[in-house]
Short mmCIF file of C-alpha atoms in Angstrom, two decimals:
data_model
loop_
_atom_site.label_atom_id
_atom_site.label_comp_id
_atom_site.label_asym_id
_atom_site.label_seq_id
_atom_site.Cartn_x
_atom_site.Cartn_y
_atom_site.Cartn_z
CA MET A 518 -19.56 -14.99 26.56
CA ASP A 519 -19.85 -18.74 27.10
CA ALA A 520 -16.52 -20.13 28.34
CA GLU A 521 -17.40 -23.71 27.39
CA VAL A 522 -18.31 -22.78 23.81
CA LEU A 523 -15.08 -20.77 23.48
CA LYS A 524 -13.07 -23.71 24.78
CA LYS A 525 -14.77 -26.18 22.45
CA TYR A 526 -14.32 -24.07 19.30
CA SER A 527 -10.81 -22.99 20.22
CA ALA A 528 -9.82 -26.66 20.40
CA LEU A 529 -10.93 -27.01 16.76
CA HIS A 530 -8.40 -24.29 15.84
CA PRO A 531 -5.37 -25.33 17.92
CA LYS A 532 -2.24 -23.20 18.17
CA PRO A 533 0.95 -24.97 16.99
CA ALA A 534 3.35 -25.45 19.93
CA GLY A 535 6.08 -22.84 20.28
CA LEU A 536 4.78 -20.52 17.54
CA THR A 537 4.89 -16.77 18.29
CA LEU A 538 3.79 -14.15 15.80
CA GLN A 539 3.83 -10.35 15.82
CA TYR A 540 1.07 -8.13 14.38
CA GLY A 541 2.94 -5.62 12.22
CA THR A 542 2.12 -3.08 9.51
CA ALA A 543 1.00 -5.96 7.29
CA GLY A 544 -0.94 -7.73 10.06
CA PHE A 545 0.12 -11.36 10.60
CA ARG A 546 1.97 -13.22 7.85
CA THR A 547 3.53 -16.67 7.77
CA LYS A 548 3.12 -20.12 6.18
CA ALA A 549 -0.59 -20.78 5.58
CA GLU A 550 -0.67 -24.04 7.55
CA GLN A 551 0.34 -22.20 10.73
CA LEU A 552 -2.48 -19.66 10.62
CA ASP A 553 -5.73 -21.47 11.41
CA HIS A 554 -5.73 -20.51 15.13
CA VAL A 555 -4.77 -16.92 14.28
CA MET A 556 -7.73 -16.57 11.89
CA PHE A 557 -10.16 -17.91 14.49
CA ARG A 558 -8.79 -15.51 17.08
CA MET A 559 -8.84 -12.51 14.71
CA GLY A 560 -12.53 -13.29 14.21
CA LEU A 561 -12.88 -12.95 17.99
CA LEU A 562 -10.83 -9.74 18.02
CA ALA A 563 -12.81 -8.17 15.16
CA VAL A 564 -16.01 -8.64 17.18
CA LEU A 565 -14.42 -7.02 20.26
CA ARG A 566 -13.10 -4.12 18.15
CA SER A 567 -16.51 -3.68 16.51
CA LYS A 568 -18.23 -3.56 19.91
CA ALA A 569 -15.60 -1.13 21.24
CA VAL A 570 -16.04 1.42 18.43
CA VAL A 571 -19.69 0.56 17.64
CA SER A 572 -18.85 0.28 13.93
CA THR A 573 -18.25 -2.35 11.26
CA ILE A 574 -14.69 -3.75 11.19
CA GLY A 575 -12.99 -5.48 8.24
CA VAL A 576 -10.95 -8.68 8.23
CA MET A 577 -8.84 -9.28 5.11
CA VAL A 578 -7.26 -12.69 4.51
CA THR A 579 -4.17 -12.08 2.35
CA ALA A 580 -0.38 -12.13 2.36
CA SER A 581 -0.13 -9.52 -0.39
CA HIS A 582 3.14 -9.92 -2.36
CA ASN A 583 4.39 -12.95 -0.38
CA PRO A 584 4.73 -16.37 -2.07
CA GLU A 585 1.55 -18.39 -2.68
CA GLU A 586 2.31 -20.83 0.19
CA ASP A 587 2.07 -18.00 2.74
CA ASN A 588 -1.03 -16.30 4.01
CA GLY A 589 -1.93 -13.58 6.46
CA VAL A 590 -4.65 -11.48 8.00
CA LYS A 591 -5.16 -7.83 8.77
CA LEU A 592 -7.97 -5.91 10.42
CA VAL A 593 -9.51 -2.78 8.95
CA ASP A 594 -10.72 0.04 11.21
CA PRO A 595 -14.02 1.95 10.72
CA LEU A 596 -12.94 4.54 8.15
CA GLY A 597 -11.04 1.97 6.11
CA GLU A 598 -7.76 2.75 7.86
CA MET A 599 -5.35 0.29 9.46
CA LEU A 600 -6.00 -1.17 12.90
CA HIS A 601 -5.27 1.24 15.77
CA PRO A 602 -1.76 0.64 17.24
CA SER A 603 -3.09 -0.12 20.73
CA TRP A 604 -5.16 -2.97 19.23
CA GLU A 605 -2.13 -4.34 17.34
CA GLU A 606 -0.85 -5.18 20.80
CA TYR A 607 -4.10 -6.99 21.68
CA ALA A 608 -3.93 -8.89 18.37
CA THR A 609 -0.42 -10.12 19.21
CA GLN A 610 -1.46 -11.17 22.74
CA LEU A 611 -4.51 -13.03 21.46
CA ALA A 612 -2.63 -14.80 18.66
CA ASN A 613 0.09 -16.04 21.01
CA ALA A 614 -2.09 -17.03 23.97
CA GLU A 615 -2.17 -20.68 25.02
CA GLU A 616 -5.58 -22.38 24.81
CA GLY A 617 -6.24 -22.02 28.54
CA GLU A 618 -5.46 -18.28 28.56
CA LEU A 619 -7.87 -17.20 25.81
CA GLN A 620 -10.82 -16.44 28.07
CA GLN A 621 -8.67 -14.40 30.45
CA ILE A 622 -7.04 -12.37 27.65
CA ILE A 623 -10.42 -11.58 26.09
CA THR A 624 -11.64 -10.38 29.51
CA GLU A 625 -8.51 -8.21 29.89
CA ILE A 626 -8.96 -6.66 26.44
CA CYS A 627 -12.60 -5.88 27.29
CA GLN A 628 -11.51 -4.13 30.48
CA LYS A 629 -8.60 -2.19 28.99
CA ALA A 630 -10.51 -1.08 25.89
CA ALA A 631 -13.86 -0.55 27.65
CA VAL A 632 -15.66 -3.07 25.42
CA ASN A 633 -19.37 -3.39 26.08
CA LEU A 634 -20.17 -7.03 25.26
CA HIS A 635 -23.88 -6.16 24.94
CA GLU A 636 -23.23 -3.97 21.88
CA ASP A 637 -23.96 -5.45 18.44
CA ALA A 638 -20.95 -6.36 16.33
CA SER A 639 -20.59 -6.30 12.55
CA VAL A 640 -17.64 -7.59 10.52
CA PHE A 641 -16.89 -7.52 6.77
CA ILE A 642 -14.62 -10.30 5.45
CA GLY A 643 -12.65 -10.52 2.23
CA ARG A 644 -9.96 -12.81 0.88
CA ASP A 645 -7.40 -13.11 -1.93
CA THR A 646 -7.00 -15.94 -4.45
CA ARG A 647 -4.52 -18.13 -2.52
CA PRO A 648 -5.54 -21.81 -2.32
CA SER A 649 -5.58 -21.54 1.50
CA SER A 650 -7.66 -18.36 1.76
CA GLU A 651 -11.16 -19.82 1.62
CA LYS A 652 -10.59 -22.30 4.44
CA LEU A 653 -8.83 -19.66 6.56
CA SER A 654 -11.68 -17.17 6.08
CA ARG A 655 -14.08 -19.84 7.38
CA SER A 656 -11.97 -19.96 10.57
CA VAL A 657 -12.43 -16.19 10.89
CA ILE A 658 -16.21 -16.71 10.59
CA ASP A 659 -16.06 -19.32 13.40
CA GLY A 660 -14.46 -16.73 15.67
CA ILE A 661 -17.01 -14.05 14.78
CA SER A 662 -19.95 -16.40 15.27
CA ILE A 663 -19.13 -17.70 18.73
CA LEU A 664 -19.03 -14.12 20.07
CA GLY A 665 -22.38 -13.44 18.42
CA GLY A 666 -21.12 -11.07 15.74
CA GLN A 667 -22.94 -10.43 12.44
CA TYR A 668 -20.78 -10.77 9.33
CA HIS A 669 -20.89 -10.20 5.60
CA ASP A 670 -18.49 -12.30 3.54
CA TYR A 671 -17.50 -10.49 0.33
CA GLY A 672 -15.50 -13.50 -0.82
CA LEU A 673 -12.80 -12.70 -3.37
CA VAL A 674 -11.91 -8.99 -3.29
CA THR A 675 -8.78 -6.86 -3.51
CA THR A 676 -7.55 -5.56 -0.16
CA PRO A 677 -8.42 -1.93 -1.07
CA GLN A 678 -11.95 -2.99 -2.05
CA LEU A 679 -12.53 -4.36 1.45
CA HIS A 680 -11.17 -1.12 2.99
CA TYR A 681 -13.57 0.80 0.72
CA MET A 682 -16.59 -1.34 1.75
CA VAL A 683 -15.86 -0.80 5.46
CA CYS A 684 -15.60 2.98 4.96
CA CYS A 685 -18.83 3.09 2.92
CA ARG A 686 -20.70 1.17 5.60
CA ASN A 687 -19.48 3.35 8.47
CA THR A 688 -20.15 6.65 6.68
CA GLN A 689 -23.73 5.49 6.03
CA GLY A 690 -23.05 5.46 2.30
CA GLN A 691 -21.53 8.96 2.11
CA TYR A 692 -18.27 7.51 0.79
CA GLY A 693 -20.12 5.26 -1.67
CA LYS A 694 -22.18 2.08 -1.89
CA ALA A 695 -20.72 -0.87 0.04
CA THR A 696 -20.91 -3.25 -2.92
CA LEU A 697 -18.52 -4.20 -5.72
CA GLU A 698 -20.91 -2.59 -8.22
CA GLY A 699 -20.83 0.56 -6.10
CA TYR A 700 -17.03 0.58 -6.21
CA TYR A 701 -16.89 -0.01 -10.00
CA GLU A 702 -19.56 2.62 -10.67
CA LYS A 703 -17.99 5.31 -8.48
CA LEU A 704 -14.51 4.90 -9.98
CA SER A 705 -15.57 4.49 -13.61
CA LYS A 706 -17.95 7.47 -13.45
CA ALA A 707 -15.21 9.73 -12.03
CA PHE A 708 -12.70 8.46 -14.60
CA THR A 709 -15.11 8.95 -17.52
CA GLU A 710 -15.92 12.50 -16.34
CA LEU A 711 -12.21 13.31 -16.09
CA ILE A 712 -11.20 12.22 -19.57
CA LYS A 713 -14.33 13.27 -21.44
CA GLN A 714 -13.21 16.89 -21.98
CA VAL A 715 -10.13 15.68 -23.83
CA ASN A 716 -10.32 15.06 -27.53
CA THR A 717 -7.68 12.32 -27.60
CA GLY A 718 -6.31 12.84 -31.05
CA SER A 719 -3.02 11.41 -29.88
CA GLY A 720 -3.48 8.05 -31.59
CA GLU A 721 -4.64 4.68 -30.29
CA SER A 722 -1.30 3.64 -28.82
CA GLN A 723 -1.70 6.33 -26.14
CA ARG A 724 -4.52 4.35 -24.53
CA HIS A 725 -3.24 0.79 -24.72
CA LEU A 726 -2.04 -0.41 -21.33
CA LYS A 727 -0.55 -3.81 -20.51
CA ILE A 728 -1.16 -4.92 -16.92
CA ASP A 729 0.72 -7.64 -15.06
CA CYS A 730 -1.79 -8.84 -12.45
CA ALA A 731 0.75 -10.92 -10.44
CA ASN A 732 -1.48 -14.00 -11.00
CA GLY A 733 -3.67 -12.54 -8.26
CA ILE A 734 -7.03 -11.03 -7.41
CA GLY A 735 -6.39 -7.90 -9.52
CA ALA A 736 -7.04 -9.85 -12.72
CA LEU A 737 -10.46 -11.11 -11.57
CA LYS A 738 -11.58 -7.67 -10.45
CA LEU A 739 -10.32 -5.87 -13.58
CA LEU A 740 -12.24 -8.38 -15.68
CA GLU A 741 -15.39 -7.64 -13.68
CA MET A 742 -14.75 -3.91 -14.04
CA LYS A 743 -14.10 -3.95 -17.80
CA PRO A 744 -17.75 -3.37 -18.82
CA TYR A 745 -17.77 -0.19 -16.69
CA PHE A 746 -14.77 1.37 -18.46
CA PRO A 747 -15.26 3.90 -21.27
CA LYS A 748 -14.37 2.49 -24.69
CA GLU A 749 -11.18 4.61 -24.79
CA VAL A 750 -9.60 2.36 -22.18
CA LEU A 751 -7.90 -0.59 -23.80
CA ILE A 752 -6.39 -2.75 -21.08
CA HIS A 753 -4.62 -6.03 -21.74
CA LEU A 754 -4.25 -8.39 -18.79
CA TYR A 755 -1.24 -10.66 -18.28
CA ASN A 756 -0.41 -13.08 -15.45
CA ASP A 757 -4.14 -13.41 -14.80
CA GLY A 758 -3.81 -16.45 -12.52
CA THR A 759 -5.09 -19.04 -14.99
CA LYS A 760 -1.71 -20.68 -15.56
CA GLU A 761 0.98 -19.65 -13.08
CA LYS A 762 1.51 -19.21 -9.35
CA LEU A 763 0.66 -16.03 -7.45
CA ASN A 764 3.54 -13.50 -7.33
CA HIS A 765 5.96 -15.98 -8.92
CA LEU A 766 8.51 -13.98 -10.99
CA CYS A 767 5.88 -11.28 -11.49
CA GLY A 768 3.99 -8.51 -9.71
CA ALA A 769 4.94 -5.03 -8.52
CA ASP A 770 7.34 -6.23 -5.83
CA PHE A 771 9.29 -8.47 -8.24
CA VAL A 772 9.58 -5.68 -10.83
CA LYS A 773 10.68 -3.08 -8.26
CA VAL A 774 13.26 -5.31 -6.55
CA HIS A 775 14.75 -6.87 -9.70
CA GLN A 776 14.36 -3.79 -11.92
CA LYS A 777 13.19 -5.92 -14.82
CA PRO A 778 9.91 -6.84 -16.50
CA PRO A 779 7.82 -9.72 -15.12
CA ARG A 780 7.69 -13.13 -16.70
CA GLY A 781 4.62 -13.70 -18.86
CA LEU A 782 4.37 -10.17 -20.25
CA ASP A 783 5.66 -9.59 -23.75
CA LEU A 784 7.19 -6.11 -23.62
CA LYS A 785 7.75 -4.19 -26.87
CA PRO A 786 9.81 -0.96 -26.94
CA ASN A 787 8.04 2.13 -25.58
CA GLU A 788 4.83 0.30 -24.57
CA ARG A 789 3.23 1.51 -21.36
CA CYS A 790 2.96 -1.28 -18.79
CA CYS A 791 2.19 -1.58 -15.10
CA SER A 792 2.28 -4.30 -12.43
CA PHE A 793 -0.05 -4.86 -9.48
CA ASP A 794 0.99 -6.87 -6.44
CA GLY A 795 -0.85 -9.99 -5.23
CA ASP A 796 -3.68 -8.21 -3.40
CA ALA A 797 -3.75 -5.14 -5.70
CA ASP A 798 -2.74 -2.45 -3.23
CA ARG A 799 0.57 -1.57 -4.96
CA ILE A 800 1.35 -0.47 -8.50
CA VAL A 801 4.47 0.40 -10.49
CA TYR A 802 4.75 1.46 -14.16
CA TYR A 803 7.57 0.70 -16.61
CA TYR A 804 8.64 0.52 -20.26
CA THR A 805 11.70 -0.44 -22.29
CA ASP A 806 13.24 2.11 -24.64
CA ALA A 807 14.36 1.58 -28.24
CA ALA A 808 17.78 0.43 -27.01
CA GLY A 809 16.13 -2.23 -24.87
CA ASP A 810 16.89 -0.52 -21.54
CA PHE A 811 14.30 -1.01 -18.79
CA HIS A 812 12.78 2.09 -17.14
CA LEU A 813 10.87 1.78 -13.86
CA LEU A 814 8.39 4.42 -12.71
CA ASP A 815 7.94 3.58 -9.04
CA GLY A 816 5.98 5.13 -6.16
CA ASP A 817 8.23 8.22 -6.16
CA LYS A 818 7.54 8.90 -9.85
CA ILE A 819 3.80 8.30 -9.28
CA ALA A 820 3.71 10.73 -6.32
CA THR A 821 5.52 13.33 -8.45
CA LEU A 822 3.11 13.00 -11.40
CA ILE A 823 0.08 13.30 -9.12
CA SER A 824 1.65 16.28 -7.29
CA ILE A 825 2.34 18.16 -10.55
CA PHE A 826 -1.29 17.61 -11.59
CA LEU A 827 -2.84 18.62 -8.24
CA LYS A 828 -0.58 21.64 -7.76
CA GLU A 829 -1.64 23.08 -11.14
CA LEU A 830 -5.32 22.55 -10.35
CA LEU A 831 -5.06 24.04 -6.86
CA ALA A 832 -3.34 27.11 -8.36
CA LYS A 833 -6.17 27.48 -10.92
CA VAL A 834 -8.85 27.18 -8.25
CA GLY A 835 -7.07 29.96 -6.37
CA GLN A 836 -7.63 28.55 -2.89
CA THR A 837 -4.97 28.62 -0.19
CA LEU A 838 -5.12 24.88 0.38
CA LYS A 839 -2.00 23.40 1.94
CA MET A 840 -0.50 20.51 -0.03
CA ALA A 841 2.42 18.27 0.96
CA VAL A 842 4.09 15.02 -0.09
CA VAL A 843 4.99 12.35 2.46
CA GLN A 844 7.86 9.93 1.74
CA THR A 845 10.11 7.51 3.59
CA ALA A 846 13.91 7.37 3.67
CA TYR A 847 13.72 4.94 0.69
CA ALA A 848 12.43 7.69 -1.62
CA ASN A 849 14.94 8.49 -4.34
CA GLY A 850 16.89 11.67 -3.59
CA SER A 851 16.11 13.04 -7.07
CA SER A 852 12.36 12.88 -6.41
CA THR A 853 12.71 14.77 -3.12
CA ARG A 854 14.90 17.40 -4.78
CA TYR A 855 12.47 17.84 -7.70
CA LEU A 856 9.42 18.17 -5.43
CA GLU A 857 11.06 20.66 -3.07
CA GLU A 858 13.18 22.74 -5.43
CA THR A 859 11.35 22.67 -8.78
CA LEU A 860 7.72 22.06 -7.83
CA LYS A 861 8.07 23.93 -4.51
CA VAL A 862 5.94 21.40 -2.64
CA PRO A 863 6.87 20.62 0.99
CA VAL A 864 8.14 17.06 1.52
CA HIS A 865 7.99 15.25 4.87
CA CYS A 866 9.95 12.09 5.65
CA VAL A 867 8.52 9.52 8.07
CA LYS A 868 9.38 6.02 9.27
CA THR A 869 8.83 3.09 6.88
CA GLY A 870 5.32 1.62 7.02
CA VAL A 871 2.09 2.79 5.41
CA LYS A 872 0.45 3.73 8.71
CA HIS A 873 3.17 6.36 9.36
CA LEU A 874 2.71 7.92 5.91
CA HIS A 875 -1.09 7.89 6.14
CA HIS A 876 -1.01 9.51 9.58
CA LYS A 877 1.32 12.32 8.45
CA ALA A 878 -0.66 12.95 5.23
CA GLN A 879 -3.78 13.60 7.33
CA GLU A 880 -2.16 16.82 8.64
CA PHE A 881 -2.62 18.66 5.30
CA ASP A 882 -5.51 19.85 3.14
CA VAL A 883 -4.06 17.65 0.39
CA GLY A 884 -1.58 14.96 1.44
CA VAL A 885 0.06 12.84 -1.26
CA TYR A 886 1.86 9.77 0.05
CA PHE A 887 3.59 6.90 -1.72
CA GLU A 888 6.21 4.42 -0.67
CA ALA A 889 8.83 3.77 -3.35
CA ASN A 890 7.35 0.24 -3.68
CA GLY A 891 4.19 1.69 -5.25
CA HIS A 892 1.82 1.70 -2.28
CA GLY A 893 0.14 5.04 -1.79
CA THR A 894 -2.80 7.37 -2.23
CA VAL A 895 -3.93 10.98 -1.74
CA LEU A 896 -5.84 12.25 1.29
CA PHE A 897 -8.10 15.33 1.17
CA SER A 898 -9.16 16.96 4.43
CA LYS A 899 -12.91 17.22 4.96
CA ALA A 900 -12.67 21.01 4.77
CA ALA A 901 -10.71 20.89 1.49
CA GLU A 902 -13.12 18.40 -0.03
CA ASN A 903 -16.18 20.46 0.95
CA LYS A 904 -14.58 23.63 -0.43
CA ILE A 905 -13.72 21.94 -3.75
CA ARG A 906 -17.22 20.46 -4.13
CA GLN A 907 -18.78 23.85 -3.36
CA LEU A 908 -16.60 25.62 -5.96
CA ALA A 909 -17.43 22.97 -8.59
CA LYS A 910 -21.11 23.81 -8.06
CA GLU A 911 -21.16 27.54 -7.35
CA GLU A 912 -18.00 29.24 -8.71
CA LYS A 913 -18.92 31.94 -11.30
CA ASP A 914 -15.49 32.09 -12.99
CA ASP A 915 -15.50 29.40 -15.72
CA GLU A 916 -11.83 28.44 -15.46
CA LYS A 917 -11.93 28.14 -11.67
CA ARG A 918 -15.16 26.12 -11.77
CA GLU A 919 -13.78 23.71 -14.39
CA ALA A 920 -10.58 23.21 -12.37
CA ALA A 921 -12.71 22.54 -9.27
CA LYS A 922 -14.74 19.96 -11.22
CA VAL A 923 -11.54 18.16 -12.27
CA LEU A 924 -10.44 18.15 -8.63
CA GLU A 925 -13.84 16.86 -7.53
CA ASN A 926 -13.67 13.94 -9.96
CA THR A 927 -10.09 13.23 -8.88
CA ILE A 928 -11.29 13.02 -5.26
CA ASP A 929 -13.96 10.51 -6.32
CA LEU A 930 -11.47 8.46 -8.35
CA ILE A 931 -8.95 8.16 -5.53
CA ASN A 932 -9.46 5.50 -2.84
CA GLN A 933 -8.56 7.60 0.19
CA THR A 934 -8.75 4.66 2.60
CA VAL A 935 -5.57 2.93 1.42
CA GLY A 936 -3.24 2.44 -1.57
CA ASP A 937 -5.31 0.88 -4.37
CA ALA A 938 -3.69 -0.35 -7.60
CA ILE A 939 -6.91 -0.12 -9.65
CA SER A 940 -7.75 3.38 -8.44
CA ASP A 941 -4.12 4.62 -8.70
CA MET A 942 -3.87 3.19 -12.23
CA LEU A 943 -6.99 5.09 -13.31
CA VAL A 944 -5.71 8.31 -11.72
CA ILE A 945 -2.38 7.95 -13.57
CA GLU A 946 -4.09 7.11 -16.87
CA ALA A 947 -6.41 10.12 -16.53
CA ILE A 948 -3.49 12.48 -15.76
CA LEU A 949 -1.48 11.20 -18.75
CA VAL A 950 -4.50 11.81 -21.01
CA LEU A 951 -5.33 15.24 -19.53
CA LYS A 952 -1.73 16.45 -19.76
CA GLY A 953 -1.07 14.75 -23.11
CA LEU A 954 1.97 12.95 -21.72
CA THR A 955 3.59 9.74 -22.89
CA VAL A 956 5.13 7.42 -20.32
CA GLN A 957 8.57 8.53 -21.60
CA GLN A 958 7.77 12.20 -21.00
CA TRP A 959 6.54 11.39 -17.51
CA ASP A 960 9.73 9.42 -16.83
CA ALA A 961 11.86 12.37 -17.99
CA VAL A 962 10.49 14.75 -15.32
CA TYR A 963 13.57 13.84 -13.25
CA THR A 964 16.26 11.16 -13.42
CA ASP A 965 16.56 8.73 -10.51
CA LEU A 966 19.88 8.61 -8.70
CA PRO A 967 21.42 5.13 -9.03
CA ASN A 968 20.80 3.15 -5.84
CA ARG A 969 21.28 -0.24 -4.27
CA LEU A 970 19.46 -2.19 -1.56
CA ARG A 971 21.38 -4.75 0.50
CA LYS A 972 20.72 -6.74 3.65
CA VAL A 973 23.06 -8.15 6.29
CA GLN A 974 22.20 -11.02 8.62
CA VAL A 975 22.84 -10.19 12.29
CA ALA A 976 22.51 -12.13 15.53
CA ASP A 977 19.94 -9.66 16.91
CA ARG A 978 18.34 -6.89 14.86
CA ARG A 979 17.52 -4.93 18.06
CA VAL A 980 21.13 -3.77 18.40
CA ILE A 981 20.32 -1.18 15.74
CA ASP A 982 18.22 1.76 16.88
CA THR A 983 17.43 4.68 14.56
CA THR A 984 16.19 8.26 14.71
CA ASP A 985 15.22 11.04 12.22
CA ALA A 986 12.65 8.87 10.38
CA GLU A 987 15.16 5.99 10.28
CA ARG A 988 17.77 8.06 8.45
CA ARG A 989 20.35 8.01 11.31
CA ALA A 990 21.56 5.11 13.47
CA VAL A 991 21.77 5.83 17.20
CA THR A 992 23.21 2.44 18.18
CA PRO A 993 25.58 0.62 18.02
CA SER A 994 28.02 3.43 18.82
CA GLY A 995 30.37 4.34 16.00
CA LEU A 996 28.14 3.03 13.20
CA GLN A 997 26.61 6.37 12.14
CA GLU A 998 30.02 8.08 12.22
CA LYS A 999 31.37 5.33 9.95
CA ILE A 1000 28.40 5.72 7.54
CA ASP A 1001 28.90 9.53 7.47
CA ALA A 1002 32.58 9.06 6.57
CA LEU A 1003 31.72 6.56 3.78
CA VAL A 1004 29.03 8.85 2.33
CA LYS A 1005 31.54 11.71 2.06
CA LYS A 1006 33.60 9.64 -0.39
CA HIS A 1007 30.95 9.82 -3.18
CA ARG A 1008 29.06 12.57 -5.02
CA LEU A 1009 25.29 13.10 -4.44
CA SER A 1010 25.40 10.19 -2.05
CA ARG A 1011 23.39 9.12 0.95
CA ALA A 1012 23.00 5.88 2.89
CA PHE A 1013 21.03 4.61 5.85
CA VAL A 1014 20.49 1.35 7.73
CA ARG A 1015 17.42 0.07 9.55
CA PRO A 1016 16.46 -3.18 11.27
CA SER A 1017 13.91 -5.37 9.50
CA GLY A 1018 10.50 -5.48 11.16
CA THR A 1019 10.20 -9.24 10.76
CA GLU A 1020 13.60 -11.01 10.70
CA ASP A 1021 17.13 -10.68 12.09
CA VAL A 1022 18.52 -8.71 9.17
CA VAL A 1023 19.58 -5.11 8.77
CA ARG A 1024 18.43 -3.39 5.58
CA ILE A 1025 20.84 -1.03 3.81
CA TYR A 1026 20.03 1.64 1.25
CA ALA A 1027 22.65 3.60 -0.66
CA GLU A 1028 22.48 6.06 -3.56
CA ALA A 1029 25.16 8.00 -5.42
CA ASP A 1030 25.95 9.73 -8.72
CA THR A 1031 26.75 6.47 -10.56
CA GLN A 1032 25.61 2.86 -10.18
CA GLU A 1033 29.21 1.85 -9.54
CA ASN A 1034 29.47 4.31 -6.65
CA ALA A 1035 26.05 3.35 -5.24
CA ASP A 1036 27.11 -0.33 -5.29
CA ALA A 1037 30.46 0.47 -3.67
CA LEU A 1038 28.80 2.56 -0.96
CA ALA A 1039 26.19 -0.14 -0.25
CA HIS A 1040 28.96 -2.70 0.10
CA GLU A 1041 31.08 -0.52 2.39
CA VAL A 1042 28.08 0.21 4.63
CA SER A 1043 27.21 -3.53 4.67
CA LEU A 1044 30.72 -4.30 5.96
CA ALA A 1045 30.39 -1.60 8.64
CA VAL A 1046 27.08 -3.14 9.80
CA TYR A 1047 28.58 -6.63 9.75
CA HIS A 1048 31.55 -5.60 11.94
CA LEU A 1049 29.80 -3.17 14.31
CA ALA A 1050 26.33 -4.75 14.67
CA GLY A 1051 27.11 -8.43 15.15
CA GLY A 1052 26.97 -9.83 11.61
CA LYS A 1053 26.31 -13.57 11.16
CA GLY A 1054 27.96 -15.95 8.70
CA ALA A 1055 30.50 -14.88 6.09
CA PRO A 1056 31.19 -11.14 5.62
CA PRO A 1057 29.20 -9.45 2.80
CA GLN A 1058 30.76 -9.84 -0.65
CA PRO A 1059 30.79 -6.97 -3.20
#
C-alpha cells in the first residue's frame, strides 16, 4: 500500500472538522454533503474486508427512508448479509480518523483482522436514486481503486438487489445469476410457477395492485421487471419519482408512522395497495373500507400471513421441520398471541435491528422474521431446503410432492439475504391467490391492539439501559417499577422504553385495549421517562 498515494487521494476527500459518525444497523447516514470522505474510506474498507474473507463484498450507497437531502452507505458481507459486528467497529474508526491517522488505522485493521494485502479484492457497488448518490459512489470507487481492488458498478439498484448479487457471486451462481436479468428471471419464474395451478375465477379486481414507490428506486426496477411478470399481474405504480421528492409524504415509513395513505395515490374503498420505502427493502399493505377507515397491514400482519401459508405446507409435506417467527418488542401483542395460541408457532423476541432478527431466524429450519415497519424475509436452513427440493423431485405421494413443489417455488421467490419489497410483495400476492383471500380477509385474521409511539428528548440517552430484548429498563432505578405500575391500570396493556440508536431521545411504545387507553399510557410513561431519565425542554404534553 503506497502511503503517498493514500495521502494524495485522501486529501481529495477531506473529512469535515469535528464530525463523528457511528456505523449502526443502517450503516452510516447523515446529510449528503458530509459523506464524501466516508464513501472514500468505505471503498478502502470494502477492499480490506474482501481480502480478509477472500470473497466479493458489496457497498450500497443509500439512506433508505430518510429525506432526499440525506445519504448513507452500508457494506454487504459475502452471503448477502449485513457487515460483521467486529467490522462495524473498524468502519467507525476509519470514518472518524483524521487525515494523518488513516495509514496507521488501516495497518491496525490488517493486523487485527489478519488481512493479507496480497489477496485479490472484489467489490460490487450499487446506489439509489438520490441526486447525491452518483457522485458519492464515485468516491467509493476512488477508495477501492487506490488499494488495487476490482469492482463492478451496478449503478441504480434496490438495496436487496445488491445483496442478492453479492450472494450469487460468492455461491458461484448457486443462489442465482449475479445480474438484474438473473434476479428478474428467478423471481418471476418462481412466482409464475406458484400461481399457475390456480384457476383465478375470482374476478379481475383480485389481481389489481396499486404500489406507492416512495419516489424511489423501486419504481425504476418494477418498470424493468414488468415484462417478466405473467399477464395476471396488473400493477399500477404511483410516486414513481418523475414529479416529487424521494420519501416526501409517501413510502412505507410514512404510511406506518402516520397510519394514513401516501400523497399521490388515489385510494378507492377496498382496493389493495402497498408502499415500498426509498430503497425498496420494506413493504406495508393497506386499504380503506367502505366507511373510509384506513387499515394498515404491517410487518406483523405480513409475518402472520406467510406463517399460516408455510405451516400448512410443512404439515402437508409431513416433515418434522422446525419453524419459528422472530419479532421485536414493537410487534403488536395481538400478532404474538395469534401466532403462539392459535397457529401454535413459537415466537422469539429479540432486540430492535434487522441483524438481531436475521441472526435468530438462522437457528431454525424455517425462520420467519419481520419488523413491524415491514422489513423482513424468511430463512430456510440448508438442510431444510435440500430436503424440500428432494421431496419435490422424488416424493411418490402426489399431495406431498405438490406441497413440496409449492415450498420449493416459495424458497426461490423469497430473497433470503435481506428484506426485499419486490420479493415480499410477490410472495404476498402469490399467497393471496393460492388461498383465495382478499386483503380484507387477510386483515381479519386478528385485530391489532391500539398502540402509540412517543419519544422524549433527554440530556443523555445512555442513562437508559434495557434487558429482555429491550422490554425491561434496568436503569435509571425506579423507572421500570413505575412503568409496571402504569401498565397495571389498563386492560391488555404493555409498554416499554428504549434509547434511540442515533440521537438523544428515548422511544416509548404503549398498547392497550382502546386507543384512548394506549394514548394515556404512552403519555404517562413519557412523563415517567422525562422525570426519571433527565428529560430536556418542556414536559411531554398529552
